[in-house]
GROMACS .gro file of C-alpha atoms in nm:
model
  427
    1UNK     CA    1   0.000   0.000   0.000
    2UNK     CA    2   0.152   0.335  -0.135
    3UNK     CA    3   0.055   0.670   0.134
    4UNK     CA    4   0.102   1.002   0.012
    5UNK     CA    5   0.079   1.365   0.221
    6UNK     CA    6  -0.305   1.399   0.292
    7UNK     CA    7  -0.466   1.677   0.019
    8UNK     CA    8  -0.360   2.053   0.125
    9UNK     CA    9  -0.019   1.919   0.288
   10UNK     CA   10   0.316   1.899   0.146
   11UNK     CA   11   0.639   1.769   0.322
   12UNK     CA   12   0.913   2.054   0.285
   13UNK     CA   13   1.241   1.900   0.223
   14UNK     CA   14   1.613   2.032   0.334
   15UNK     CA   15   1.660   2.221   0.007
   16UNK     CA   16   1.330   2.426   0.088
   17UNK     CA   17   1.369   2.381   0.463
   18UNK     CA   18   1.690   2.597   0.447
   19UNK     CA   19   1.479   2.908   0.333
   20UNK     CA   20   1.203   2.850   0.631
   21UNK     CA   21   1.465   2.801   0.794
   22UNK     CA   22   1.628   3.159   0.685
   23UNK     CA   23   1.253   3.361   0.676
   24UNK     CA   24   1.216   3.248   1.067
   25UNK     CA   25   1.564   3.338   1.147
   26UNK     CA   26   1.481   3.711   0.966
   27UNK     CA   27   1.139   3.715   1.150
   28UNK     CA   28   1.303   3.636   1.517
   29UNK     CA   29   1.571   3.890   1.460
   30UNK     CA   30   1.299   4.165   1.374
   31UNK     CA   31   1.104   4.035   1.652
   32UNK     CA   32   1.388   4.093   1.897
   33UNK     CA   33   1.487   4.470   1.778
   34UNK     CA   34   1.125   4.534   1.864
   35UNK     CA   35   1.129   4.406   2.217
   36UNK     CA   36   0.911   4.113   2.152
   37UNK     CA   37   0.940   3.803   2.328
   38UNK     CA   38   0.812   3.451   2.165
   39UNK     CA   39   0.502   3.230   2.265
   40UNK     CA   40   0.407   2.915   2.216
   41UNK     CA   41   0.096   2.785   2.263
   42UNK     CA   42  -0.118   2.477   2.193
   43UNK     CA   43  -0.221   2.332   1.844
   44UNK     CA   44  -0.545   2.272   1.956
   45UNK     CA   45  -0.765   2.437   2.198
   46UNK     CA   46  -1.121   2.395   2.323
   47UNK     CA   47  -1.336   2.474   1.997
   48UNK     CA   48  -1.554   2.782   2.199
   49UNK     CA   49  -1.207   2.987   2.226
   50UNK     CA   50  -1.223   3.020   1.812
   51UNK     CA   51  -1.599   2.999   1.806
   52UNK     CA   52  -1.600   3.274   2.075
   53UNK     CA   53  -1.345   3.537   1.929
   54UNK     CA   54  -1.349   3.477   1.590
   55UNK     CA   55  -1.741   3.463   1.533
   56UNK     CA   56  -1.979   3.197   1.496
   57UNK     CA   57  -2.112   3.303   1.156
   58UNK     CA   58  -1.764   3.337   1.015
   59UNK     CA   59  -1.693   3.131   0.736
   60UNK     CA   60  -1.353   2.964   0.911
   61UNK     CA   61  -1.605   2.859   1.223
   62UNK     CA   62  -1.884   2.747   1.012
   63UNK     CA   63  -1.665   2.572   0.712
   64UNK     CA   64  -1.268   2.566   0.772
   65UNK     CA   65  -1.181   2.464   1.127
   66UNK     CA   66  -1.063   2.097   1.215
   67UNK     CA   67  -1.263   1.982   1.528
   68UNK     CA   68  -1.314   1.660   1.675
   69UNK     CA   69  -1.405   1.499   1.991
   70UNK     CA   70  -1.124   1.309   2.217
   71UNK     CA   71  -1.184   1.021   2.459
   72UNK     CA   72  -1.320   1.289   2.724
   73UNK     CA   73  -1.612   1.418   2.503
   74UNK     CA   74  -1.422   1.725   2.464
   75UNK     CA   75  -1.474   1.939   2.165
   76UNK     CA   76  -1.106   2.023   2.033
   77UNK     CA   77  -1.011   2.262   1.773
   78UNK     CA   78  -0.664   2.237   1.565
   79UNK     CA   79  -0.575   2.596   1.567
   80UNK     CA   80  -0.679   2.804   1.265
   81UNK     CA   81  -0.567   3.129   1.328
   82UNK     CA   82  -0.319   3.245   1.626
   83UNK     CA   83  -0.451   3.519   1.805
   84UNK     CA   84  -0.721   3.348   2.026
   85UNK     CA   85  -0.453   3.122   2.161
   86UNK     CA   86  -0.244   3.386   2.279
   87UNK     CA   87  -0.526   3.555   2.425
   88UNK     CA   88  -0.621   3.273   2.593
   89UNK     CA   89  -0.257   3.219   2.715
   90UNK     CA   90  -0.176   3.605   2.803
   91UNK     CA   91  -0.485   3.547   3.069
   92UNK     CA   92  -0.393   3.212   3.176
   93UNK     CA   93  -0.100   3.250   3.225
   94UNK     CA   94  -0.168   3.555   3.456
   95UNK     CA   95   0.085   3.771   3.190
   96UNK     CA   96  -0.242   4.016   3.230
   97UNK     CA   97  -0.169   4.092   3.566
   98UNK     CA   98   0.190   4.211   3.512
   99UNK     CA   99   0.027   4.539   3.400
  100UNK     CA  100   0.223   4.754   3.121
  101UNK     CA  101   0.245   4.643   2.763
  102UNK     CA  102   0.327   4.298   2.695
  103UNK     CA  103   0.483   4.193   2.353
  104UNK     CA  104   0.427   3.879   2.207
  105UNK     CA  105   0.533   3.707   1.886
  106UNK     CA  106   0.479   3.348   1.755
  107UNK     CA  107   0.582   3.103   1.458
  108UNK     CA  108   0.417   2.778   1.395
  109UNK     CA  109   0.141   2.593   1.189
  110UNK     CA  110  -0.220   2.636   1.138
  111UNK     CA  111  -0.507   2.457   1.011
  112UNK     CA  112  -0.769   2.559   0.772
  113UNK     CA  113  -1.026   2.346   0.548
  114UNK     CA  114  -1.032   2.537   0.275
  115UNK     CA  115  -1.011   2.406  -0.130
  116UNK     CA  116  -0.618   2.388  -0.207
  117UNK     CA  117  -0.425   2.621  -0.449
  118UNK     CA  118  -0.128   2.809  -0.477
  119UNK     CA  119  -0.080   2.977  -0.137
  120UNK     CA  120  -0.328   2.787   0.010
  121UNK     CA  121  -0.283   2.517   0.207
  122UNK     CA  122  -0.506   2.296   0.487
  123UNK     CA  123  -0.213   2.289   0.690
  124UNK     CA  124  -0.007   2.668   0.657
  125UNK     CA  125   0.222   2.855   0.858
  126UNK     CA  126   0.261   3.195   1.009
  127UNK     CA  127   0.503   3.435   1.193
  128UNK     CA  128   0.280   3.721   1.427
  129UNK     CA  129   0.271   3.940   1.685
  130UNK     CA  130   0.006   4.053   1.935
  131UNK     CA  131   0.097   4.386   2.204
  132UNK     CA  132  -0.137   4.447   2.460
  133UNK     CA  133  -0.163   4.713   2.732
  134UNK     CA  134  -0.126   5.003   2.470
  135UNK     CA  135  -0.455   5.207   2.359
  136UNK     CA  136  -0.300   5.524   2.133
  137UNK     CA  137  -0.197   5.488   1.754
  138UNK     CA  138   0.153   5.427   1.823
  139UNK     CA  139   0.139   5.059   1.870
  140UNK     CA  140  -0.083   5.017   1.568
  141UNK     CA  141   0.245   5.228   1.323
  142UNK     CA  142   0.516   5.024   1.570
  143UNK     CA  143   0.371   4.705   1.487
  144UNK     CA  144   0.322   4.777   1.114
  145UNK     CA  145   0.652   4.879   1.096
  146UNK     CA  146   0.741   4.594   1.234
  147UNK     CA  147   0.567   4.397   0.960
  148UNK     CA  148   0.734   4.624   0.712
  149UNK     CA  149   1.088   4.580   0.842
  150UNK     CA  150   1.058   4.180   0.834
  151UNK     CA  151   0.960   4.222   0.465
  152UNK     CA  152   1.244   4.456   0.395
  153UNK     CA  153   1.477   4.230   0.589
  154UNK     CA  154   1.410   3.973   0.343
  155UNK     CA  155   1.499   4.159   0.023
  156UNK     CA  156   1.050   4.180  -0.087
  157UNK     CA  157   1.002   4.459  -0.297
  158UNK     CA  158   0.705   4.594  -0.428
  159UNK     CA  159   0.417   4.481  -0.118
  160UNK     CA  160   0.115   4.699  -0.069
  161UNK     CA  161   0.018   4.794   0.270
  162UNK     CA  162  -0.373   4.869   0.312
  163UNK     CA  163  -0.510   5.036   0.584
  164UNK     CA  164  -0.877   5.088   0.708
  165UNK     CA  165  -1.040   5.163   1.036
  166UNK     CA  166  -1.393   4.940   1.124
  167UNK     CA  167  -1.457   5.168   1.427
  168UNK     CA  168  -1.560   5.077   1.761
  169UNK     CA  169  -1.904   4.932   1.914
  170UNK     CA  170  -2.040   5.270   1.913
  171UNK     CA  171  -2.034   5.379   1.552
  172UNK     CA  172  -2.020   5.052   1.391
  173UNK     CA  173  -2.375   4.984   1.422
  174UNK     CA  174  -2.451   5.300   1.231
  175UNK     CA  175  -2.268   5.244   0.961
  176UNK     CA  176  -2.420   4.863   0.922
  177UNK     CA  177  -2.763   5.050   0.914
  178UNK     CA  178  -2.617   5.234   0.613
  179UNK     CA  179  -2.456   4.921   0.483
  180UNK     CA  180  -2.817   4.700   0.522
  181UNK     CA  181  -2.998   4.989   0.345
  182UNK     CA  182  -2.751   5.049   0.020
  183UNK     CA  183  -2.768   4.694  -0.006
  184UNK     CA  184  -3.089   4.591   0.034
  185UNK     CA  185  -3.217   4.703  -0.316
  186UNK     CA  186  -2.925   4.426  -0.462
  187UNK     CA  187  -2.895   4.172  -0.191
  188UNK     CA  188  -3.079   3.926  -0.400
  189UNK     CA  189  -2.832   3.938  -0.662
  190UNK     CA  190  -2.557   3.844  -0.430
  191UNK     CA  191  -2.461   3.514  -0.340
  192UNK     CA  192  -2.559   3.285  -0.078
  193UNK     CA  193  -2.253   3.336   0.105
  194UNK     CA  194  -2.338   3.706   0.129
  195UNK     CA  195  -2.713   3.678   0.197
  196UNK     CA  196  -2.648   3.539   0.513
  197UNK     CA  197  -2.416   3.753   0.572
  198UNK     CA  198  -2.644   4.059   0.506
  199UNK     CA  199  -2.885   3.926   0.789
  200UNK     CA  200  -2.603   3.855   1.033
  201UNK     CA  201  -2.246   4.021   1.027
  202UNK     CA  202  -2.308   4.270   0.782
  203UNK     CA  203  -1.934   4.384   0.777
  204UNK     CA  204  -1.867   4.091   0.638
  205UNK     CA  205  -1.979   4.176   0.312
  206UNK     CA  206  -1.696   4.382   0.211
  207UNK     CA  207  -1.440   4.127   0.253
  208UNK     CA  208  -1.638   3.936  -0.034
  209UNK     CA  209  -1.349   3.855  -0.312
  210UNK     CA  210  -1.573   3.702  -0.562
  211UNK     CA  211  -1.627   3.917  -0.879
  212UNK     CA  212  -2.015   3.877  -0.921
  213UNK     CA  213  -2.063   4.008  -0.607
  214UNK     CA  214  -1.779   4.315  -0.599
  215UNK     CA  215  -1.984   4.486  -0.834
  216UNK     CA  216  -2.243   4.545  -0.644
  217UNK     CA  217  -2.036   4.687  -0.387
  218UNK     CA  218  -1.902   5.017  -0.620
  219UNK     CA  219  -2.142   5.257  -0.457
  220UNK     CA  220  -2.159   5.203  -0.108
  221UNK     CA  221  -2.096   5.429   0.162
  222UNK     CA  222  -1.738   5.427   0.285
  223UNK     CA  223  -1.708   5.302   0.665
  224UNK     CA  224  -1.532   5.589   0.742
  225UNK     CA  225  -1.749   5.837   0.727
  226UNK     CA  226  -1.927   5.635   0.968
  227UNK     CA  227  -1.631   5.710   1.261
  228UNK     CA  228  -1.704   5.890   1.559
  229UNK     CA  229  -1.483   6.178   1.702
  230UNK     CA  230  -1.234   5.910   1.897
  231UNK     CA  231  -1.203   5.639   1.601
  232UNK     CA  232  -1.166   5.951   1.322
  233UNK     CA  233  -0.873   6.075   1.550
  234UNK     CA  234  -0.732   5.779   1.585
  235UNK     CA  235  -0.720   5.671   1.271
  236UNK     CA  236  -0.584   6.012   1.130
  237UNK     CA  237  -0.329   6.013   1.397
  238UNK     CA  238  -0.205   5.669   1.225
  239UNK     CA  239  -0.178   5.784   0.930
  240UNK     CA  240   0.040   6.078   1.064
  241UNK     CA  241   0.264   5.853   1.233
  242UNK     CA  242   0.293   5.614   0.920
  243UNK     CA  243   0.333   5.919   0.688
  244UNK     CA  244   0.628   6.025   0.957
  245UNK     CA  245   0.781   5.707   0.953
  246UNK     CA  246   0.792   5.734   0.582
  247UNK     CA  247   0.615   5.394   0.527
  248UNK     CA  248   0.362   5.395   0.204
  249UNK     CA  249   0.056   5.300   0.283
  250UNK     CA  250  -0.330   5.348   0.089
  251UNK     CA  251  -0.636   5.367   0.249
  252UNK     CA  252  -0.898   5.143   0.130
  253UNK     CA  253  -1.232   5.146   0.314
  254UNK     CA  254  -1.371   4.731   0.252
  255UNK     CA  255  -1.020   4.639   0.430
  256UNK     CA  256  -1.233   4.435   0.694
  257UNK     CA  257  -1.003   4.133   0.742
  258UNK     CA  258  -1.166   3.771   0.803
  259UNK     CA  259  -1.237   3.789   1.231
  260UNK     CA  260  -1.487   3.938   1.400
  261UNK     CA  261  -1.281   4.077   1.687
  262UNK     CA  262  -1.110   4.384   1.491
  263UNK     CA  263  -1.208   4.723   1.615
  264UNK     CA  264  -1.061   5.041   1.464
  265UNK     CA  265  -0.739   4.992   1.305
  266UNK     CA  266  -0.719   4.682   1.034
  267UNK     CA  267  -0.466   4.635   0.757
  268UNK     CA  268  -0.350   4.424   0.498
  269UNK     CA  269  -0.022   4.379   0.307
  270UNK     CA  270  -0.079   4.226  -0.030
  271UNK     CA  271   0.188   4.179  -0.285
  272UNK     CA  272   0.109   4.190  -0.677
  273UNK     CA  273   0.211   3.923  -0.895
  274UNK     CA  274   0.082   3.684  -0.684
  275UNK     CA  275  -0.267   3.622  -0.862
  276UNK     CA  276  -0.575   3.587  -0.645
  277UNK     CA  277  -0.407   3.456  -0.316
  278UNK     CA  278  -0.152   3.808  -0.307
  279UNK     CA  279  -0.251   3.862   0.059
  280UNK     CA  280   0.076   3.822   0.231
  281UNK     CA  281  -0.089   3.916   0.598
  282UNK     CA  282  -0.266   4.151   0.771
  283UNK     CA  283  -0.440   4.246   1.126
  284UNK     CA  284  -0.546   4.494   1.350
  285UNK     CA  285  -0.678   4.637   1.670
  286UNK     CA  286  -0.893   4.388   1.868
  287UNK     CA  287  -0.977   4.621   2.186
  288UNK     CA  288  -1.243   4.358   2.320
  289UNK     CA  289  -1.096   4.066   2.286
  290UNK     CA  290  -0.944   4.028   2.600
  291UNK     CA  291  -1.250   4.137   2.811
  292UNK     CA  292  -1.477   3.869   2.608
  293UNK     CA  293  -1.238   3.589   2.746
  294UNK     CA  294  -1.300   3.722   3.116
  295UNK     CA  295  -1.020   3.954   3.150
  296UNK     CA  296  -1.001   4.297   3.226
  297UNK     CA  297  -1.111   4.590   2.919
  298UNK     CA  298  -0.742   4.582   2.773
  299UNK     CA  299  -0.662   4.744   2.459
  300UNK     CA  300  -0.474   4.535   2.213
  301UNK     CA  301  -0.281   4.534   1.840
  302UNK     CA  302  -0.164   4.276   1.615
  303UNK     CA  303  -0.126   4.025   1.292
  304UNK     CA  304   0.011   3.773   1.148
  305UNK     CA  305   0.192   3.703   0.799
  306UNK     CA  306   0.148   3.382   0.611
  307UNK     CA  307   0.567   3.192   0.525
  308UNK     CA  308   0.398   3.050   0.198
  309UNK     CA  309   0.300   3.329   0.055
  310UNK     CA  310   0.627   3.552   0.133
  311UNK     CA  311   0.807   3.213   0.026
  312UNK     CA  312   0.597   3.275  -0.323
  313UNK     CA  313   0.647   3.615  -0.312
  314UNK     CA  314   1.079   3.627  -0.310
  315UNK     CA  315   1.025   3.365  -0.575
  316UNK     CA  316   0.870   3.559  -0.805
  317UNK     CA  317   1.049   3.854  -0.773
  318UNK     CA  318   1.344   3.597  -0.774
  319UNK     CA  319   1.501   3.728  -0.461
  320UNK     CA  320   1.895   3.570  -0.454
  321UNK     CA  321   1.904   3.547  -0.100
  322UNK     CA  322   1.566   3.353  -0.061
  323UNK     CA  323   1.727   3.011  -0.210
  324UNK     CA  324   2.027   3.010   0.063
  325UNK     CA  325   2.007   2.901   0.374
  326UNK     CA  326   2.282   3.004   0.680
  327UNK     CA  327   2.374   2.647   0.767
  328UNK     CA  328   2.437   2.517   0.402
  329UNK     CA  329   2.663   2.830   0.341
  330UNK     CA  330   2.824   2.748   0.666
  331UNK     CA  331   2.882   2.370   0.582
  332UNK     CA  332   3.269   2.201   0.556
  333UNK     CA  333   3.339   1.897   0.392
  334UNK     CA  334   3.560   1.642   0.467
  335UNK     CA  335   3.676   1.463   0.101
  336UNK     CA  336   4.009   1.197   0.074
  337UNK     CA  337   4.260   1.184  -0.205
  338UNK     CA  338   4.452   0.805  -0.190
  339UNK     CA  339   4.482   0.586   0.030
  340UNK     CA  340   4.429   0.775   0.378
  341UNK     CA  341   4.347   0.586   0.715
  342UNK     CA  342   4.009   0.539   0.770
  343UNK     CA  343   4.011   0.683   1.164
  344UNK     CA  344   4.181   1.068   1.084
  345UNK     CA  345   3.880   1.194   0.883
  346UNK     CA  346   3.619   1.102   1.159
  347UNK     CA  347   3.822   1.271   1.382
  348UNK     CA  348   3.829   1.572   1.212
  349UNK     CA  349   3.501   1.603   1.173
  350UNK     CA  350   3.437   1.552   1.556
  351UNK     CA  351   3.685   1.817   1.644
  352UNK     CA  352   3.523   2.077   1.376
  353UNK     CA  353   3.166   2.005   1.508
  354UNK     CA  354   3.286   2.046   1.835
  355UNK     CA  355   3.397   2.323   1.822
  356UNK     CA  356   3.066   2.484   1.702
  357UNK     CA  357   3.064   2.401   1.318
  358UNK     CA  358   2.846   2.187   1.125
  359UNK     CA  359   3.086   1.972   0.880
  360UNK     CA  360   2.995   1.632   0.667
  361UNK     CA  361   3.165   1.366   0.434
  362UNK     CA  362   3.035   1.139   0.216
  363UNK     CA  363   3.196   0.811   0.090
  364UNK     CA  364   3.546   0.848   0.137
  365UNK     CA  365   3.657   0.573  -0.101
  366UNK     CA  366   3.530   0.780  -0.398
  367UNK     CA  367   3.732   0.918  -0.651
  368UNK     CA  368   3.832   1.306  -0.480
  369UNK     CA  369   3.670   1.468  -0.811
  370UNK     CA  370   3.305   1.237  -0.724
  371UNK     CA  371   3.389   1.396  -0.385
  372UNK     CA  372   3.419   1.768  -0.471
  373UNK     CA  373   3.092   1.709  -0.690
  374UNK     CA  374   2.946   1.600  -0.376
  375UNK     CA  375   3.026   1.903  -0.173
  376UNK     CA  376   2.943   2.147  -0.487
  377UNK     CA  377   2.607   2.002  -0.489
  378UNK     CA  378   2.562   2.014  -0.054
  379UNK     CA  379   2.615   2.400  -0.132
  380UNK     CA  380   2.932   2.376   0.135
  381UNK     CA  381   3.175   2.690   0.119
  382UNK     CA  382   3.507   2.478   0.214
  383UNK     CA  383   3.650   2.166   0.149
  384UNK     CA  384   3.908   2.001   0.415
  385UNK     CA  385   4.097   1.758   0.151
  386UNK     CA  386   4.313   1.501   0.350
  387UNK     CA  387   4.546   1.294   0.167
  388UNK     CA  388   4.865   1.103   0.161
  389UNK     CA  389   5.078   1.419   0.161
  390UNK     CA  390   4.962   1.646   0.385
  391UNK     CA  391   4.903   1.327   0.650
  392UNK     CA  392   5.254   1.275   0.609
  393UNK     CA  393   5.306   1.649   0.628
  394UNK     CA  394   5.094   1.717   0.960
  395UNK     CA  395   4.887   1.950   0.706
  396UNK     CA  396   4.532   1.965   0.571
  397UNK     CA  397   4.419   2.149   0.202
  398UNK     CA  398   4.141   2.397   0.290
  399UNK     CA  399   3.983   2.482  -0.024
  400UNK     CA  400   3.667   2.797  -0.110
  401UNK     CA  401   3.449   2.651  -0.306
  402UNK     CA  402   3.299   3.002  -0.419
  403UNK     CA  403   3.650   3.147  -0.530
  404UNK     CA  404   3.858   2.805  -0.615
  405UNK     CA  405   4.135   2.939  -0.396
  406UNK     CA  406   4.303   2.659  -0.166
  407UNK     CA  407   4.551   2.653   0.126
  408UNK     CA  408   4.786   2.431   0.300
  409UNK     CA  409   4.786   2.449   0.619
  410UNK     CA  410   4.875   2.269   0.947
  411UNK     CA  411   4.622   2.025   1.123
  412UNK     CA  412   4.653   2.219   1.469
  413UNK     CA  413   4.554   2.495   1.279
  414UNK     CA  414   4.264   2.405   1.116
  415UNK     CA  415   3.945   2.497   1.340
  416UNK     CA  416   4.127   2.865   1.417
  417UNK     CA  417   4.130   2.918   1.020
  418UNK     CA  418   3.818   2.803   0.982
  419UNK     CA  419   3.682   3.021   1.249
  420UNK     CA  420   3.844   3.319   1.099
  421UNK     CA  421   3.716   3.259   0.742
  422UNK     CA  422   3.386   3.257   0.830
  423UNK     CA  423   3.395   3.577   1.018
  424UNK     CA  424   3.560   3.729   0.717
  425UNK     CA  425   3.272   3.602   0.469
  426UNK     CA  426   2.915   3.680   0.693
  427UNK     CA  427   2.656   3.367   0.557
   0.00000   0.00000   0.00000
């Protein structure tokens, strides 16, 4: 019987694993300059935490989410977005009662039911962030900045970053009413999809992708002449922030994002090129959140950014950097030329990796040239040779594989070189 990866998997193999492996490394670093510190939490969690802050009439509660029941009768959720989780874990863990602003970041795989395509998967992962403790505009620029930096730090040109505000529980409903009566003379023109939205989360509407229905959604009123006095200035006082951080940015009133919990400040970074899945990632401002799990009012900020799609994305703008990962760079191989004994090579090796550095060989009783061809094609940087000579010498051959140049130098010497080589060329 033959198995294969079930449908919206794939298995990533060390080739691609070396450029996950790169992204995250990026994505910590950025992380860290910010002052975030990393989470982890569950893979699953009780199905009301999603149900709860996402929305019941969402389509990821109603259609996408993975839930079972284990031995207990519990109802158990595999994880489809990350924000609930942290919630959950920021009150939990009593982080909430810590007071000031707590930042958050996380990396790690999700789970969706949705139809398989390019950039979208049943099984995805994302980087994100959540800060909480801080009400003003300046946490909603800091942590797009944040998002923008981690983009830049990867060498993406050319993403779009879309702003909107959704307002608060105050002025949302009016703008609904609006929403309800513009639409009302079409609604039976629209899909099923948004008919049902129409009678429940009306909002919902504009995050409708599908042309047949976008066309009916040309003339309605913008949200944001809905905003009261406190969600106006606070969204204009983002936009002066991001404007002084010189950070491009367009505003785009049916930016609504998937979730239900968003209040005020939402956003979405899209990339072109990318056909119909160009979201890269997005959030926003989920001020209620907290205080609908049984916490304290606490105001809150951020998103999350999907590795597939930036993967995609430094593909097709063929990115250099994207295809190399640290470790392979980093990488010294061991080959033989004649007849060498079979213990000194091993050795070697142990001493290298010992002292911090990863190093390989292959099958030493190869011809040296089937050996180089071996390390050209492991992507290593340097080549230890070790043959009859230099063992009778006390020396080693060092060779770059990315200039050709080679050395002879003692054994003794060998990890110090090394050490200083790779200092010299940064991976």
């Amino acid at each position: 019987m033959k198995f294969s990866a079930p449908r919206g998997t794939r298995d990533i193999l060390p080739e691609e694993a070396s450029r996950w492996r790169w992204l995250e490394e990026v994505f910590r670093e950025q992380c860290r300059l910010y002052g975030f510190g990393e989470i982890r939490t569950p893979i699953f969690e009780e199905t009301g935490l999603f149900a709860r802050s996402i929305g019941e009439e969402t389509e990821i509660v109603t259609k996408q989410m993975y839930t079972f029941s284990d031995q207990g009768g519990r109802s158990l959720t595999l994880r489809p977005e990350g924000t609930a989780g942290v919630v959950r874990a920021y009150l939990q863990s009593g982080l909430a009662n810590q007071g000031g602003v707590q930042r958050l970041f996380y990396f790690g795989p999700f789970f969706r039911y949705e139809r398989p395509q390019k950039g979208r998967f049943r099984q995805f992962y994302q980087g994100g962030v959540e800060v909480f403790g801080a009400e003003g505009p300046q946490l909603d620029a800091e942590v797009i900045a944040l998002a923008m930096d981690f983009l830049n730090a990867l060498g993406l040109e050319g993403a779009r970053l879309r702003i909107n505000s959704t307002g608060c529980k105050t002025c949302r409903p009016v703008y609904e009413k609006a929403l309800r009566k513009a639409l009302a003379p079409v609604v039976d023109k629209l899909c099923s999809w948004c008919q049902e939205r129409y009678k429940g989360n009306t909002l919902r509407i504009l995050d409708e992708k599908r042309p047949d229905c976008r066309r009916y959604l040309k003339d309605i009123p913008s949200i944001l002449d809905s905003l009261d006095k406190e969600c106006r200035e606070h969204f204009e006082d983002l936009r002066v922030l991001l404007n002084g951080l010189g950070i491009p940015y367009e505003v785009e009133s049916d930016v609504v994002r998937g979730l239900d919990y968003y209040t005020r400040t939402v956003f979405e970074i899209n990339q072109p090129g990318l056909g119909a899945q160009d979201a890269l990632g997005g959030g926003g401002r989920y001020d209620g959140l907290v205080e609908e799990f049984g916490g304290k009012p606490t105001p809150a900020v951020g998103w999350g950014m999907g590795v597939e799609r930036i993967l995609d994305a430094l593909e097709t703008n063929r990115q250099p950097q994207a295809g190399k990962g640290p470790a392979q760079e980093g990488l010294v191989y061991f080959a033989t030329a004649g007849s060498v004994d079979m213990e000194i090579v091993p050795n070697l090796i142990s001493e290298v990796r010992a002292s911090g550095m990863a190093a390989i060989s292959a099958s030493l009783d190869k011809a040296l040239k089937a050996q180089m061809k071996e390390a050209s094609r492991q992507c290593c940087r340097w080549v230890v040779i070790v043959g009859e000579d230099e063992i009778a010498a006390g020396t080693v051959t060092l060779r770059d594989m990315e200039s050709g140049e080679q050395q002879n130098i003692k054994r003794e010497k060998l990890i110090d070189t090394l050490k200083q080589l790779m200092e010299q060329k940064p991976l």
